Amino acid sequence: MEQVTFTFNVTPTAGYQYVPAFVRFFKEIKIVHFIGLNKPWLSRDSSLFASGSFGKGYDIMTELHKKWWKVFNRHYFGKIAGEIFSISDVTP
């Protein structure tokens, strides 16, 4: 049985242990499992997801939050968003 690669197996937490791998493979990440109470789809405000700075202001949770919204906006917003959210749910 082969191990799932890092880019298909990202589970960020406040105590994330793979910061170098995250920084190295960020653009290649395909699947993220958001554990805990904070989910990116609950708010567009990325400051709510800050988990601490990892060198030069790089914050894993904030970056993943932004990436989630970027993917959502590119693939879904305007297509099916009206069926899922009211406009007041997704605007700051």
PDB file of C-alpha atoms in Angstrom:
ATOM      1  CA  MET A   1       0.000   0.000   0.000  1.00  0.00           C
ATOM      2  CA  GLU A   2       1.428   3.356  -1.011  1.00  0.00           C
ATOM      3  CA  GLN A   3       1.390   6.338   1.324  1.00  0.00           C
ATOM      4  CA  VAL A   4      -0.683   9.345   0.278  1.00  0.00           C
ATOM      5  CA  THR A   5       1.585  12.236  -0.681  1.00  0.00           C
ATOM      6  CA  PHE A   6       1.723  15.420   1.373  1.00  0.00           C
ATOM      7  CA  THR A   7      -0.179  17.466  -1.211  1.00  0.00           C
ATOM      8  CA  PHE A   8      -3.171  15.105  -0.943  1.00  0.00           C
ATOM      9  CA  ASN A   9      -3.027  14.785   2.835  1.00  0.00           C
ATOM     10  CA  VAL A  10      -2.801  18.244   4.449  1.00  0.00           C
ATOM     11  CA  THR A  11      -4.426  18.654   7.861  1.00  0.00           C
ATOM     12  CA  PRO A  12      -3.335  22.013   9.269  1.00  0.00           C
ATOM     13  CA  THR A  13      -3.605  22.792  12.959  1.00  0.00           C
ATOM     14  CA  ALA A  14      -2.343  25.578  15.194  1.00  0.00           C
ATOM     15  CA  GLY A  15       0.529  23.270  16.164  1.00  0.00           C
ATOM     16  CA  TYR A  16       1.328  22.327  12.586  1.00  0.00           C
ATOM     17  CA  GLN A  17       4.566  20.356  12.449  1.00  0.00           C
ATOM     18  CA  TYR A  18       5.304  20.367   8.725  1.00  0.00           C
ATOM     19  CA  VAL A  19       5.895  24.051   8.090  1.00  0.00           C
ATOM     20  CA  PRO A  20       8.828  23.512   5.681  1.00  0.00           C
ATOM     21  CA  ALA A  21       6.769  21.030   3.636  1.00  0.00           C
ATOM     22  CA  PHE A  22       3.790  23.366   3.655  1.00  0.00           C
ATOM     23  CA  VAL A  23       5.890  26.281   2.415  1.00  0.00           C
ATOM     24  CA  ARG A  24       7.618  24.105  -0.210  1.00  0.00           C
ATOM     25  CA  PHE A  25       4.445  22.456  -1.586  1.00  0.00           C
ATOM     26  CA  PHE A  26       1.812  25.165  -1.014  1.00  0.00           C
ATOM     27  CA  LYS A  27       1.059  25.675  -4.715  1.00  0.00           C
ATOM     28  CA  GLU A  28       0.694  21.917  -5.214  1.00  0.00           C
ATOM     29  CA  ILE A  29      -1.731  21.221  -2.340  1.00  0.00           C
ATOM     30  CA  LYS A  30      -4.835  19.474  -3.664  1.00  0.00           C
ATOM     31  CA  ILE A  31      -6.790  18.419  -0.558  1.00  0.00           C
ATOM     32  CA  VAL A  32      -7.020  20.090   2.849  1.00  0.00           C
ATOM     33  CA  HIS A  33      -8.941  18.674   5.786  1.00  0.00           C
ATOM     34  CA  PHE A  34      -9.975  21.585   8.000  1.00  0.00           C
ATOM     35  CA  ILE A  35     -10.338  20.111  11.478  1.00  0.00           C
ATOM     36  CA  GLY A  36     -11.659  22.004  14.487  1.00  0.00           C
ATOM     37  CA  LEU A  37     -14.325  24.666  14.745  1.00  0.00           C
ATOM     38  CA  ASN A  38     -12.987  27.242  12.264  1.00  0.00           C
ATOM     39  CA  LYS A  39     -13.934  26.425   8.695  1.00  0.00           C
ATOM     40  CA  PRO A  40     -13.013  28.763   5.813  1.00  0.00           C
ATOM     41  CA  TRP A  41     -16.526  28.675   4.364  1.00  0.00           C
ATOM     42  CA  LEU A  42     -17.957  30.199   7.557  1.00  0.00           C
ATOM     43  CA  SER A  43     -16.284  33.593   7.014  1.00  0.00           C
ATOM     44  CA  ARG A  44     -14.336  35.492   4.378  1.00  0.00           C
ATOM     45  CA  ASP A  45     -12.335  37.230   7.121  1.00  0.00           C
ATOM     46  CA  SER A  46      -8.966  35.456   7.015  1.00  0.00           C
ATOM     47  CA  SER A  47      -7.789  37.180  10.205  1.00  0.00           C
ATOM     48  CA  LEU A  48     -10.111  34.860  12.144  1.00  0.00           C
ATOM     49  CA  PHE A  49      -7.967  31.939  11.042  1.00  0.00           C
ATOM     50  CA  ALA A  50      -4.542  33.260  12.014  1.00  0.00           C
ATOM     51  CA  SER A  51      -2.595  30.617  13.890  1.00  0.00           C
ATOM     52  CA  GLY A  52       0.667  32.432  14.426  1.00  0.00           C
ATOM     53  CA  SER A  53       3.437  33.589  12.167  1.00  0.00           C
ATOM     54  CA  PHE A  54       5.835  31.100  10.586  1.00  0.00           C
ATOM     55  CA  GLY A  55       8.712  33.237   9.416  1.00  0.00           C
ATOM     56  CA  LYS A  56       8.328  36.513   7.557  1.00  0.00           C
ATOM     57  CA  GLY A  57       4.656  36.776   8.507  1.00  0.00           C
ATOM     58  CA  TYR A  58       3.705  33.535   6.761  1.00  0.00           C
ATOM     59  CA  ASP A  59       0.675  32.031   8.486  1.00  0.00           C
ATOM     60  CA  ILE A  60      -0.469  28.584   7.405  1.00  0.00           C
ATOM     61  CA  MET A  61      -4.135  28.863   8.347  1.00  0.00           C
ATOM     62  CA  THR A  62      -4.516  32.337   6.863  1.00  0.00           C
ATOM     63  CA  GLU A  63      -2.934  31.217   3.593  1.00  0.00           C
ATOM     64  CA  LEU A  64      -5.143  28.113   3.387  1.00  0.00           C
ATOM     65  CA  HIS A  65      -8.220  30.218   4.146  1.00  0.00           C
ATOM     66  CA  LYS A  66      -7.355  32.558   1.276  1.00  0.00           C
ATOM     67  CA  LYS A  67      -6.633  29.611  -1.015  1.00  0.00           C
ATOM     68  CA  TRP A  68     -10.000  27.989  -0.162  1.00  0.00           C
ATOM     69  CA  TRP A  69     -11.884  31.183  -1.100  1.00  0.00           C
ATOM     70  CA  LYS A  70      -9.827  31.595  -4.274  1.00  0.00           C
ATOM     71  CA  VAL A  71     -10.779  28.082  -5.414  1.00  0.00           C
ATOM     72  CA  PHE A  72     -14.421  28.584  -4.396  1.00  0.00           C
ATOM     73  CA  ASN A  73     -14.639  31.883  -6.253  1.00  0.00           C
ATOM     74  CA  ARG A  74     -13.024  30.441  -9.377  1.00  0.00           C
ATOM     75  CA  HIS A  75     -15.128  27.289  -9.603  1.00  0.00           C
ATOM     76  CA  TYR A  76     -18.394  27.875  -7.776  1.00  0.00           C
ATOM     77  CA  PHE A  77     -19.262  31.467  -6.909  1.00  0.00           C
ATOM     78  CA  GLY A  78     -21.835  32.773  -9.329  1.00  0.00           C
ATOM     79  CA  LYS A  79     -22.640  29.276 -10.589  1.00  0.00           C
ATOM     80  CA  ILE A  80     -24.143  27.475  -7.642  1.00  0.00           C
ATOM     81  CA  ALA A  81     -23.435  29.874  -4.805  1.00  0.00           C
ATOM     82  CA  GLY A  82     -26.941  31.272  -5.011  1.00  0.00           C
ATOM     83  CA  GLU A  83     -28.278  27.797  -4.325  1.00  0.00           C
ATOM     84  CA  ILE A  84     -26.004  27.326  -1.311  1.00  0.00           C
ATOM     85  CA  PHE A  85     -25.595  30.763   0.280  1.00  0.00           C
ATOM     86  CA  SER A  86     -27.525  33.967   0.438  1.00  0.00           C
ATOM     87  CA  ILE A  87     -25.440  36.943  -0.686  1.00  0.00           C
ATOM     88  CA  SER A  88     -25.265  38.238   2.908  1.00  0.00           C
ATOM     89  CA  ASP A  89     -23.556  34.978   3.967  1.00  0.00           C
ATOM     90  CA  VAL A  90     -20.582  35.398   1.641  1.00  0.00           C
ATOM     91  CA  THR A  91     -19.915  39.121   1.642  1.00  0.00           C
ATOM     92  CA  PRO A  92     -17.779  40.798   4.305  1.00  0.00           C
TER      93      PRO A  92
END
